[in-house]
Short mmCIF file of C-alpha atoms and ligand atoms in Angstrom, two decimals:
data_model
loop_
_atom_site.label_atom_id
_atom_site.label_comp_id
_atom_site.label_asym_id
_atom_site.label_seq_id
_atom_site.Cartn_x
_atom_site.Cartn_y
_atom_site.Cartn_z
CA MET A 1 -20.53 18.35 -6.82
CA VAL A 2 -17.30 20.11 -5.91
CA ASN A 3 -14.43 18.54 -7.77
CA ALA A 4 -11.41 20.40 -6.59
CA ILE A 5 -10.33 23.16 -4.32
CA ASN A 6 -8.48 26.20 -5.45
CA GLU A 7 -5.18 26.77 -3.79
CA LYS A 8 -3.29 30.02 -3.79
CA ASN A 9 0.39 29.55 -4.26
CA SER A 10 2.96 31.96 -2.96
CA ALA A 11 2.98 33.94 -6.19
CA GLY A 12 -0.73 34.62 -5.68
CA SER A 13 -1.97 32.62 -8.64
CA THR A 14 -4.49 29.86 -8.07
CA LYS A 15 -4.19 26.27 -9.12
CA THR A 16 -6.66 23.47 -8.63
CA LYS A 17 -5.67 20.62 -6.46
CA GLN A 18 -7.17 17.23 -7.16
CA LEU A 19 -9.41 15.82 -4.44
CA VAL A 20 -8.43 12.31 -3.45
CA ILE A 21 -10.24 9.28 -2.09
CA ASP A 22 -7.76 6.63 -1.09
CA SER A 23 -8.97 3.04 -1.28
CA ASP A 24 -6.11 1.44 0.59
CA VAL A 25 -4.59 2.78 3.79
CA HIS A 26 -3.25 0.42 6.44
CA SER A 27 -3.82 0.81 10.13
CA TYR A 28 -1.26 -0.76 12.42
CA PHE A 29 -1.12 -1.21 16.14
CA ASN A 30 2.20 -0.68 17.89
CA SER A 31 1.71 -3.98 19.65
CA ILE A 32 -1.02 -6.59 19.74
CA GLU A 33 -1.31 -5.71 23.43
CA GLU A 34 -3.40 -2.71 22.33
CA LEU A 35 -6.20 -5.19 21.71
CA VAL A 36 -6.24 -6.45 25.31
CA PRO A 37 -9.01 -4.09 26.52
CA TYR A 38 -11.22 -5.27 23.67
CA CYS A 39 -10.75 -9.02 24.29
CA ASP A 40 -12.51 -11.14 26.88
CA GLU A 41 -10.34 -13.24 29.12
CA SER A 42 -10.68 -16.40 27.07
CA LEU A 43 -9.49 -14.68 23.91
CA GLN A 44 -6.57 -13.10 25.77
CA LYS A 45 -5.65 -16.58 26.90
CA ARG A 46 -5.88 -18.04 23.40
CA LEU A 47 -3.85 -15.18 21.88
CA ASN A 48 -1.36 -15.27 24.77
CA ILE A 49 -1.71 -11.57 25.42
CA GLY A 50 -2.37 -9.40 28.47
CA PRO A 51 -1.81 -11.39 31.68
CA PHE A 52 -1.18 -14.50 29.58
CA LYS A 53 1.69 -13.04 27.58
CA LYS A 54 4.39 -15.62 27.00
CA LYS A 55 7.93 -14.56 27.61
CA SER A 56 9.55 -17.00 25.16
CA PHE A 57 12.23 -17.80 27.74
CA ASN A 58 13.26 -14.14 27.71
CA GLY A 59 13.44 -14.04 23.95
CA LYS A 60 15.96 -16.90 23.79
CA VAL A 61 13.55 -19.31 22.15
CA VAL A 62 11.31 -18.69 19.20
CA SER A 63 8.38 -20.33 20.86
CA SER A 64 5.43 -21.84 19.10
CA GLY A 65 3.54 -20.79 22.23
CA GLU A 66 3.50 -17.23 20.95
CA PHE A 67 0.46 -16.16 18.98
CA ARG A 68 1.51 -15.55 15.41
CA PHE A 69 -0.55 -14.23 12.55
CA PRO A 70 -0.65 -16.22 9.35
CA GLU A 71 1.66 -14.23 7.18
CA CYS A 72 3.29 -13.86 3.83
CA ARG A 73 6.17 -16.31 3.74
CA TYR A 74 8.53 -14.07 1.81
CA ILE A 75 11.10 -11.72 3.25
CA ASN A 76 11.34 -8.27 1.69
CA PRO A 77 15.06 -7.49 1.33
CA GLY A 78 14.36 -3.84 2.14
CA SER A 79 11.59 -2.67 4.43
CA VAL A 80 7.88 -3.39 4.04
CA LEU A 81 7.11 -0.08 5.72
CA ARG A 82 8.17 3.22 4.19
CA LEU A 83 10.90 4.78 6.28
CA ASP A 84 9.71 8.37 5.93
CA ALA A 85 6.52 7.68 7.86
CA PHE A 86 7.60 7.30 11.49
CA SER A 87 5.46 9.45 13.73
CA PRO A 88 7.16 12.06 15.94
CA ASN A 89 5.78 10.21 18.97
CA GLY A 90 7.86 7.19 18.00
CA SER A 91 5.04 5.05 16.62
CA ILE A 92 5.85 2.78 13.74
CA PRO A 93 4.55 3.89 10.32
CA GLY A 94 0.77 3.57 10.14
CA ALA A 95 0.17 3.30 13.90
CA ASP A 96 -0.56 6.91 14.87
CA PRO A 97 -3.95 8.05 13.49
CA GLU A 98 -3.18 11.72 14.02
CA PHE A 99 0.11 11.55 12.18
CA VAL A 100 -1.27 9.43 9.31
CA ALA A 101 -4.00 12.04 8.80
CA LYS A 102 -1.37 14.75 8.62
CA ASP A 103 1.33 12.94 6.69
CA LEU A 104 -0.98 11.31 4.17
CA PHE A 105 -4.38 13.03 4.05
CA ASP A 106 -3.29 16.64 4.47
CA ARG A 107 -0.41 16.26 2.06
CA SER A 108 -2.39 14.45 -0.65
CA ASN A 109 -5.66 16.40 -0.28
CA THR A 110 -7.46 13.23 0.75
CA VAL A 111 -11.14 13.51 1.55
CA TYR A 112 -11.61 9.90 2.64
CA GLY A 113 -9.22 7.01 3.17
CA VAL A 114 -10.42 3.42 3.44
CA LEU A 115 -8.55 1.59 6.19
CA ASN A 116 -7.76 -2.01 5.44
CA SER A 117 -6.34 -3.71 8.49
CA ALA A 118 -2.65 -4.57 8.44
CA ASN A 119 -3.74 -7.72 10.26
CA ALA A 120 -6.29 -8.93 7.75
CA THR A 121 -4.72 -12.36 7.56
CA MET A 122 -6.90 -14.47 9.83
CA GLY A 123 -8.69 -15.86 6.80
CA ALA A 124 -5.78 -18.27 6.70
CA PHE A 125 -5.96 -19.25 10.37
CA HIS A 126 -7.00 -22.83 10.95
CA ASN A 127 -8.88 -22.18 14.18
CA VAL A 128 -12.01 -20.45 12.97
CA GLU A 129 -13.26 -19.56 16.49
CA ILE A 130 -10.13 -17.54 17.15
CA ALA A 131 -10.32 -15.96 13.70
CA ASN A 132 -13.94 -14.89 14.27
CA GLU A 133 -13.27 -13.41 17.68
CA PHE A 134 -10.05 -11.71 16.62
CA ASN A 135 -11.81 -10.10 13.66
CA SER A 136 -14.63 -8.72 15.84
CA VAL A 137 -12.18 -7.39 18.40
CA TYR A 138 -10.07 -5.82 15.69
CA ASN A 139 -13.13 -4.18 14.13
CA ASN A 140 -14.01 -2.65 17.51
CA TRP A 141 -10.44 -1.47 18.13
CA GLN A 142 -10.17 0.11 14.71
CA TYR A 143 -13.54 1.78 14.97
CA GLU A 144 -12.79 3.35 18.31
CA ASN A 145 -9.19 4.34 17.64
CA TRP A 146 -9.41 5.47 14.02
CA ILE A 147 -12.93 5.95 12.66
CA GLU A 148 -14.10 7.94 15.66
CA LYS A 149 -10.94 10.05 15.68
CA ASP A 150 -11.10 11.67 12.24
CA ALA A 151 -14.10 11.73 9.90
CA ARG A 152 -11.83 11.13 6.91
CA TYR A 153 -11.15 7.59 8.09
CA LYS A 154 -13.49 4.93 6.71
CA MET A 155 -12.94 1.20 7.06
CA SER A 156 -13.43 -2.19 5.56
CA MET A 157 -14.61 -4.56 8.30
CA LEU A 158 -12.96 -7.92 8.83
CA VAL A 159 -14.97 -11.10 8.54
CA THR A 160 -13.89 -14.73 8.43
CA PRO A 161 -14.23 -16.19 4.94
CA LEU A 162 -14.21 -19.77 6.24
CA ASP A 163 -17.31 -19.15 8.37
CA PRO A 164 -20.05 -17.42 6.36
CA VAL A 165 -22.59 -17.81 9.20
CA ALA A 166 -20.37 -15.90 11.62
CA ALA A 167 -19.45 -13.42 8.89
CA VAL A 168 -23.12 -12.60 8.35
CA LYS A 169 -23.60 -12.10 12.11
CA GLU A 170 -20.64 -9.72 12.24
CA ILE A 171 -22.02 -7.75 9.30
CA GLU A 172 -25.41 -7.55 11.04
CA ARG A 173 -23.60 -6.31 14.15
CA ILE A 174 -21.60 -3.45 12.64
CA GLY A 175 -22.23 -3.33 8.90
CA LYS A 176 -24.54 -0.33 9.13
CA LYS A 177 -22.34 1.77 11.39
CA PRO A 178 -21.29 5.08 9.86
CA GLY A 179 -17.78 4.78 8.51
CA VAL A 180 -17.94 1.06 7.71
CA VAL A 181 -17.85 1.09 3.90
CA ALA A 182 -16.69 -2.37 2.77
CA ILE A 183 -16.21 -5.99 3.80
CA ASN A 184 -12.64 -7.24 3.86
CA LEU A 185 -13.09 -10.89 2.91
CA GLN A 186 -9.50 -12.18 2.48
CA THR A 187 -8.43 -14.94 0.15
CA THR A 188 -8.67 -18.66 0.85
CA SER A 189 -8.38 -21.64 -1.42
CA ILE A 190 -12.11 -21.38 -2.18
CA PRO A 191 -12.66 -19.42 -5.40
CA LEU A 192 -14.87 -16.39 -4.84
CA GLY A 193 -17.60 -17.58 -7.21
CA LYS A 194 -18.48 -20.62 -5.07
CA ARG A 195 -21.81 -20.91 -3.26
CA HIS A 196 -19.96 -21.07 0.06
CA PHE A 197 -19.82 -17.26 0.03
CA TYR A 198 -23.37 -16.43 -1.08
CA PRO A 199 -24.78 -15.70 2.40
CA ILE A 200 -22.07 -13.06 2.75
CA TYR A 201 -22.76 -11.66 -0.70
CA GLU A 202 -26.47 -11.49 -0.01
CA ILE A 203 -26.14 -9.32 3.06
CA ALA A 204 -23.30 -7.30 1.50
CA GLU A 205 -25.52 -6.42 -1.43
CA ALA A 206 -28.47 -5.61 0.85
CA TYR A 207 -26.29 -3.32 3.02
CA GLY A 208 -24.58 -1.69 0.02
CA LEU A 209 -21.13 -2.86 1.12
CA PRO A 210 -18.62 -3.86 -1.55
CA ILE A 211 -16.46 -6.92 -0.95
CA LEU A 212 -12.82 -5.84 -0.75
CA MET A 213 -9.99 -8.25 -1.49
CA HIS A 214 -6.37 -7.48 -0.68
CA PRO A 215 -3.25 -9.64 -0.63
CA ASP A 216 -3.01 -11.07 2.86
CA SER A 217 -1.30 -14.34 3.63
CA GLU A 218 -1.15 -16.24 0.38
CA SER A 219 0.73 -19.52 0.56
CA SER A 220 0.13 -19.74 4.28
CA GLY A 221 -2.45 -21.67 6.28
CA GLU A 222 -5.71 -22.12 4.42
CA ASN A 223 -4.43 -20.24 1.39
CA GLY A 224 -3.22 -21.76 -1.82
CA PRO A 225 -0.05 -20.43 -3.37
CA ALA A 226 -0.34 -17.03 -5.00
CA GLN A 227 1.60 -18.24 -7.98
CA ALA A 228 -0.76 -20.79 -9.52
CA VAL A 229 1.85 -23.39 -10.44
CA GLY A 230 3.48 -23.62 -7.03
CA PRO A 231 5.17 -21.57 -4.38
CA ALA A 232 7.62 -18.84 -5.37
CA SER A 233 11.16 -18.71 -4.01
CA THR A 234 11.43 -14.97 -3.69
CA TYR A 235 9.42 -11.98 -2.52
CA MET A 236 9.86 -10.57 -6.00
CA GLU A 237 8.14 -13.53 -7.67
CA TRP A 238 5.39 -13.56 -5.08
CA HIS A 239 4.69 -9.85 -5.42
CA ALA A 240 4.85 -9.80 -9.23
CA CYS A 241 2.38 -12.68 -9.45
CA LEU A 242 -0.27 -11.37 -7.05
CA GLY A 243 -2.41 -10.33 -10.00
CA LEU A 244 -3.01 -14.01 -10.77
CA ILE A 245 -5.19 -14.27 -7.68
CA ALA A 246 -7.43 -11.44 -8.82
CA GLN A 247 -7.66 -12.86 -12.34
CA ARG A 248 -8.58 -16.31 -11.08
CA ASN A 249 -11.20 -14.95 -8.69
CA ILE A 250 -12.74 -12.63 -11.27
CA ALA A 251 -13.08 -15.52 -13.73
CA SER A 252 -14.76 -17.54 -10.97
CA LEU A 253 -17.16 -14.72 -10.05
CA VAL A 254 -18.17 -14.21 -13.66
CA CYS A 255 -18.55 -17.85 -14.67
CA GLU A 256 -20.43 -18.92 -11.54
CA GLY A 257 -22.96 -16.17 -12.24
CA VAL A 258 -22.37 -14.18 -9.06
CA PHE A 259 -23.03 -10.94 -10.90
CA GLU A 260 -26.35 -12.29 -12.21
CA ARG A 261 -27.40 -13.33 -8.70
CA PHE A 262 -26.10 -10.19 -7.02
CA PRO A 263 -26.22 -7.54 -9.71
CA LYS A 264 -25.60 -4.64 -7.34
CA LEU A 265 -22.68 -6.19 -5.48
CA LYS A 266 -19.27 -4.69 -6.18
CA PHE A 267 -15.90 -6.35 -5.68
CA VAL A 268 -12.84 -4.20 -5.08
CA PHE A 269 -9.51 -5.91 -5.82
CA ALA A 270 -6.84 -3.78 -4.18
CA GLU A 271 -3.15 -4.21 -4.89
CA TYR A 272 -3.37 -6.78 -7.64
CA GLY A 273 -2.45 -4.39 -10.46
CA MET A 274 -4.56 -3.68 -13.52
CA ALA A 275 -2.55 -4.07 -16.72
CA TRP A 276 -3.70 -7.71 -17.09
CA LEU A 277 -7.32 -6.64 -17.34
CA PRO A 278 -7.68 -6.33 -21.15
CA GLY A 279 -6.26 -9.83 -21.67
CA LEU A 280 -8.57 -11.39 -19.08
CA MET A 281 -11.62 -9.67 -20.56
CA TRP A 282 -10.73 -10.66 -24.10
CA ARG A 283 -10.13 -14.29 -23.20
CA LEU A 284 -13.36 -14.59 -21.22
CA ASP A 285 -15.41 -12.89 -23.95
CA LYS A 286 -13.95 -15.12 -26.62
CA ASN A 287 -14.57 -18.28 -24.63
CA TRP A 288 -18.10 -17.20 -23.79
CA LYS A 289 -18.96 -17.13 -27.48
CA ALA A 290 -17.87 -20.73 -27.95
CA LEU A 291 -18.50 -22.28 -24.54
CA ARG A 292 -21.61 -20.47 -23.36
CA ASP A 293 -23.54 -23.73 -22.97
CA GLU A 294 -21.57 -24.19 -19.77
CA VAL A 295 -22.70 -20.85 -18.40
CA PRO A 296 -26.07 -20.18 -19.99
CA TRP A 297 -26.93 -17.80 -17.15
CA LEU A 298 -24.49 -15.24 -18.50
CA LYS A 299 -26.75 -12.90 -20.48
CA ASN A 300 -23.99 -10.43 -21.26
CA ARG A 301 -20.38 -10.64 -22.26
CA PRO A 302 -18.11 -11.41 -19.29
CA SER A 303 -16.33 -8.10 -19.82
CA GLU A 304 -19.60 -6.23 -19.30
CA TYR A 305 -20.14 -7.85 -15.90
CA ILE A 306 -16.56 -7.11 -14.98
CA ARG A 307 -16.93 -3.47 -15.93
CA ARG A 308 -20.16 -3.17 -13.96
CA ASN A 309 -19.26 -5.09 -10.81
CA VAL A 310 -15.48 -5.11 -10.41
CA ARG A 311 -13.29 -2.26 -9.23
CA LEU A 312 -9.51 -2.34 -9.15
CA GLY A 313 -7.26 -0.49 -6.72
CA THR A 314 -4.54 1.08 -8.84
CA GLN A 315 -1.54 0.42 -6.68
CA PRO A 316 1.14 -0.66 -7.33
CA ILE A 317 0.54 0.86 -10.71
CA GLU A 318 2.30 -0.82 -13.59
CA GLU A 319 4.93 1.41 -15.16
CA PRO A 320 5.01 0.72 -18.91
CA PHE A 321 8.15 1.33 -21.00
CA ARG A 322 6.40 4.38 -22.45
CA SER A 323 4.40 6.01 -19.70
CA LYS A 324 1.65 7.13 -22.06
CA ASP A 325 0.83 3.49 -22.79
CA LEU A 326 -0.94 3.33 -19.45
CA LEU A 327 -3.80 5.30 -20.98
CA GLU A 328 -3.95 2.81 -23.86
CA VAL A 329 -4.25 -0.09 -21.44
CA ILE A 330 -7.09 1.62 -19.60
CA GLN A 331 -8.87 2.34 -22.87
CA MET A 332 -8.31 -1.19 -24.15
CA ALA A 333 -10.21 -2.54 -21.15
CA GLY A 334 -12.77 0.27 -21.05
CA ALA A 335 -11.72 0.55 -17.42
CA GLU A 336 -12.21 4.30 -17.00
CA ASP A 337 -14.92 3.82 -14.37
CA MET A 338 -13.30 0.82 -12.68
CA LEU A 339 -10.10 2.22 -11.22
CA LEU A 340 -9.71 3.45 -7.65
CA TYR A 341 -6.62 5.32 -6.56
CA SER A 342 -4.87 3.61 -3.63
CA SER A 343 -1.79 4.83 -1.78
CA ASP A 344 -1.20 1.65 0.23
CA TYR A 345 0.33 3.89 2.88
CA PRO A 346 2.57 3.09 4.77
CA HIS A 347 3.74 0.17 2.64
CA TRP A 348 6.91 0.09 0.55
CA ASP A 349 5.12 -0.30 -2.77
CA GLY A 350 2.70 2.63 -2.49
CA ASP A 351 1.97 5.30 -5.09
CA GLU A 352 2.30 9.02 -4.40
CA ALA A 353 -0.87 10.90 -5.37
CA ASP A 354 0.97 13.88 -6.81
CA ARG A 355 3.18 11.75 -9.05
CA VAL A 356 1.22 8.76 -10.23
CA PHE A 357 -1.11 9.25 -13.27
CA ASN A 358 0.46 12.53 -14.33
CA SER A 359 0.39 11.22 -17.90
CA LEU A 360 -3.41 10.81 -17.89
CA PRO A 361 -5.98 13.38 -19.03
CA LYS A 362 -7.56 15.48 -16.29
CA ASP A 363 -11.05 14.00 -16.50
CA LEU A 364 -9.76 10.49 -16.20
CA LYS A 365 -7.55 11.48 -13.28
CA ASN A 366 -10.58 12.90 -11.52
CA LYS A 367 -12.43 9.63 -12.02
CA ILE A 368 -9.55 7.55 -10.69
CA PHE A 369 -8.73 9.80 -7.76
CA TYR A 370 -12.26 10.68 -6.73
CA GLU A 371 -15.43 10.00 -8.69
CA ASN A 372 -15.10 6.24 -9.10
CA ALA A 373 -14.70 5.81 -5.35
CA LEU A 374 -17.81 7.90 -4.71
CA ASN A 375 -19.69 5.52 -7.00
CA THR A 376 -18.30 2.47 -5.22
CA TYR A 377 -18.57 3.12 -1.48
CA ASN A 378 -21.34 4.79 0.48
CA PHE A 379 -19.51 7.38 2.56
CA ASN A 380 -22.67 8.94 3.96
CA ARG A 381 -24.04 6.00 5.87
CA MET B 1 30.88 25.19 -15.83
CA GLY B 2 32.32 28.06 -13.81
CA GLU B 3 34.06 27.85 -10.50
CA LEU B 4 32.07 26.22 -7.71
CA LYS B 5 30.71 28.43 -4.93
CA SER B 6 31.08 27.29 -1.38
CA VAL B 7 28.40 27.64 1.30
CA THR B 8 28.75 26.86 4.94
CA LEU B 9 25.80 24.76 6.03
CA CYS B 10 26.38 24.08 9.69
CA SER B 11 29.07 23.31 12.18
CA ALA B 12 30.70 19.89 12.15
CA GLU B 13 29.02 19.25 15.53
CA ASP B 14 25.66 19.21 13.80
CA LEU B 15 26.63 16.44 11.42
CA GLN B 16 28.45 13.79 13.38
CA PRO B 17 29.07 10.24 12.22
CA GLY B 18 25.74 8.45 11.80
CA GLU B 19 23.85 11.73 11.49
CA ARG B 20 22.01 13.33 8.60
CA GLN B 21 20.46 16.70 7.96
CA LEU B 22 18.18 18.32 5.44
CA VAL B 23 19.10 21.70 3.98
CA LYS B 24 17.20 23.98 1.67
CA VAL B 25 19.23 25.88 -0.86
CA ASP B 26 17.02 28.39 -2.64
CA GLY B 27 14.26 26.16 -4.08
CA SER B 28 15.93 22.78 -3.71
CA GLU B 29 16.32 20.45 -0.82
CA ILE B 30 19.60 18.61 -0.30
CA ALA B 31 20.09 15.71 2.10
CA ILE B 32 23.50 15.51 3.75
CA PHE B 33 24.96 12.49 5.47
CA ASN B 34 27.93 11.67 7.65
CA ILE B 35 28.67 7.97 7.27
CA ASN B 36 31.56 6.99 9.50
CA GLY B 37 33.24 10.34 8.95
CA GLN B 38 32.64 10.45 5.18
CA LEU B 39 30.35 13.23 4.06
CA TYR B 40 27.82 12.93 1.26
CA ALA B 41 25.19 15.24 -0.21
CA VAL B 42 22.38 14.30 -2.59
CA ARG B 43 19.31 15.97 -3.98
CA ASN B 44 16.47 15.22 -1.60
CA LYS B 45 14.10 14.03 -4.28
CA CYS B 46 13.92 10.47 -5.52
CA PRO B 47 13.85 10.42 -9.33
CA HIS B 48 11.03 7.86 -9.21
CA GLN B 49 8.09 9.36 -7.32
CA GLY B 50 9.85 12.26 -5.67
CA VAL B 51 9.94 11.30 -1.99
CA SER B 52 12.49 12.67 0.52
CA MET B 53 15.79 10.81 0.37
CA VAL B 54 16.82 12.07 3.80
CA TYR B 55 14.71 9.27 5.32
CA GLY B 56 16.42 6.61 3.23
CA SER B 57 18.36 3.73 4.70
CA ILE B 58 22.05 3.22 4.03
CA ASP B 59 23.22 -0.29 3.43
CA GLY B 60 25.03 -2.44 0.90
CA THR B 61 23.79 -4.57 -1.95
CA MET B 62 24.10 -7.99 -3.51
CA LEU B 63 26.71 -7.68 -6.23
CA PRO B 64 25.93 -9.12 -9.67
CA SER B 65 26.59 -12.84 -9.49
CA ASP B 66 25.86 -16.21 -11.10
CA PRO B 67 22.38 -17.71 -10.64
CA HIS B 68 21.75 -19.02 -7.12
CA THR B 69 24.90 -17.45 -5.68
CA TYR B 70 25.02 -14.33 -3.55
CA GLN B 71 27.78 -11.92 -2.74
CA TYR B 72 27.16 -8.97 -0.50
CA GLY B 73 29.21 -5.83 -1.03
CA LYS B 74 29.38 -2.03 -1.06
CA HIS B 75 28.47 -1.96 2.62
CA ASN B 76 27.34 1.53 3.68
CA GLU B 77 27.69 2.83 0.13
CA ILE B 78 24.09 2.49 -0.97
CA LEU B 79 21.41 5.02 -0.18
CA ARG B 80 17.93 3.59 -0.61
CA CYS B 81 14.76 5.51 -1.25
CA PRO B 82 12.53 5.28 1.85
CA LEU B 83 9.49 4.40 -0.26
CA HIS B 84 10.17 1.77 -2.94
CA GLY B 85 13.77 1.10 -2.01
CA TRP B 86 15.56 1.99 -5.24
CA GLY B 87 19.26 1.95 -4.40
CA PHE B 88 21.76 4.64 -5.38
CA ASP B 89 25.52 4.66 -5.03
CA ILE B 90 25.84 7.46 -2.51
CA LYS B 91 29.19 8.60 -3.97
CA THR B 92 28.12 8.91 -7.59
CA GLY B 93 24.34 9.06 -7.40
CA GLU B 94 24.09 6.27 -9.96
CA SER B 95 21.18 3.89 -9.49
CA LEU B 96 21.99 0.22 -9.09
CA PHE B 97 19.78 -0.80 -12.00
CA ASP B 98 20.63 1.81 -14.64
CA ALA B 99 23.75 3.79 -13.82
CA GLU B 100 23.55 5.87 -16.98
CA LYS B 101 19.93 6.85 -17.21
CA CYS B 102 18.75 6.88 -13.63
CA LYS B 103 20.75 8.96 -11.22
CA ILE B 104 20.27 11.19 -8.26
CA LYS B 105 22.25 14.42 -8.23
CA THR B 106 25.18 14.47 -5.82
CA TYR B 107 27.08 17.48 -4.51
CA ASP B 108 30.56 18.06 -3.29
CA ILE B 109 30.55 18.39 0.49
CA ARG B 110 33.52 18.71 2.85
CA GLN B 111 34.45 19.42 6.38
CA GLU B 112 36.62 22.53 6.53
CA GLY B 113 37.81 23.34 10.01
CA ASP B 114 34.73 23.17 12.20
CA SER B 115 32.30 23.76 9.37
CA ILE B 116 30.43 21.62 6.89
CA VAL B 117 30.77 23.23 3.49
CA LEU B 118 28.78 22.49 0.35
CA TYR B 119 29.96 23.36 -3.17
CA LEU B 120 27.40 24.52 -5.72
CA ASN B 121 27.39 25.75 -9.32
CA LYS B 122 26.02 29.13 -8.41
CA GLU B 123 25.85 31.36 -5.39
CA PRO B 124 22.64 30.54 -3.47
CA LYS B 125 20.47 33.32 -2.08
CA ILE B 126 18.92 31.50 0.86
CA VAL B 127 20.29 28.51 2.73
CA SER B 128 18.50 26.99 5.70
CA LEU B 129 18.44 23.80 7.74
CA ILE B 130 15.03 22.12 7.74
CA GLU B 131 13.67 20.12 10.60
CA THR B 132 12.86 16.50 9.79
CA ASN B 133 10.60 13.98 11.47
CA ALA B 134 12.23 11.21 13.41
CA CYS B 135 14.65 9.68 10.91
CA PHE B 136 14.76 5.97 11.10
CA VAL B 137 17.80 4.31 9.67
CA SER B 138 17.51 0.59 9.25
S1 FES C 1 9.87 7.09 -4.91
FE1 FES C 1 11.89 6.48 -4.65
S2 FES C 1 12.01 4.48 -5.41
FE2 FES C 1 9.98 5.12 -5.78
#
């Protein structure tokens, strides 16, 4: 396997540049109208797009007749999109596939980038028919406009977590297409370990597709609050507490025996942080020793299942008081094979590949930036 | 520190109010701004993860206040990193959260006649204007 390319710098000496696989890149459309050619008439009508576009009384009224995505209820005081990523053609950051490839992939030496839709929030939409149809349409739009445009683009496909039957059908429809490398499930108030999801897990495992979770529209629609004890007041609280969702879901997956039932199925938690991992593992392991009668199907320590079946996107990486402590945290959890570099481009809280992890040893960096992703997704399907 | 050396960067026409430019002085990039006729120059590298400050927004900030009260101030005096939004006082380069330990380097920049002139510690060998992508200022 080739691990790095040699680059000649201007002085003529060579230095190796780390190859990168990016587990979290966001694709945007400039306007939802871009989906019109992919929607049948009835969906256009229900989304109020194309010929059915509502004018909101010329913008004078914020009309509930407009289609609106379920969304995060918190207002970022700055910008959610990085301001250095506007495309020369005027597209908003993340909406021009050619420019994203240049600005992100070329610059960071990225071999593959996994696209996670910027509109992966329909898991919280009450009308499941619309959610199902939107997700299929979005999958088609993304495939045609991104995956087919540059071989470095790979994607997680959207499915509706509230409708496992439809989710399975959608996976049967496109889950084996080249370039589709994960299933973007989205959070709801149903913990991930519950039987509700097993039909999805069964086909995901059979197709070799990891389940990818990413913050989407917590506290909105079908979603419980991200903050466990009740809704936050500020964006800062919401964002800092996102890791609670991953912790709660991982505990559910372990205790319900999902990793015994589906031993080959991987779960990628992107954008929930990682520094909480040692504590979660230690608590679950300790409780398993005393309370294992409740979960007699767990043959191994919870931490062993987590290490085998869970992967964590690294962004936004925690920045300890002493930067070298990051290595300690990784070692404390034995998470060397679990971490997947993610840029989160073009979002405001992304990590730059050439700056993040500079305090880590080279071998570990190569795992995080490259090898672990190769062992998680099937890029050659 | 010896006497500062002056370099002419461009004509005043090329840096009108509301405009910004990126210049390369030997190895380093410097972002220059004209905010309502006031000129500012800062190192084009955020001290956090190194991204280009020339794409940063310029705004104000909430001044320190009592819990559950807000007071906006320093309008147009804060340059924010285009990635994570760390704010810097554009006059002093001091960050809003740790003025002593986290700063961005600032330079003396003036309009002299029809020229924009930058003052540096040492005579630069090469000075050039660099083209930027569409700059979006929020
Ligand atoms: S790179 Fe500037 S604030 Fe992070």
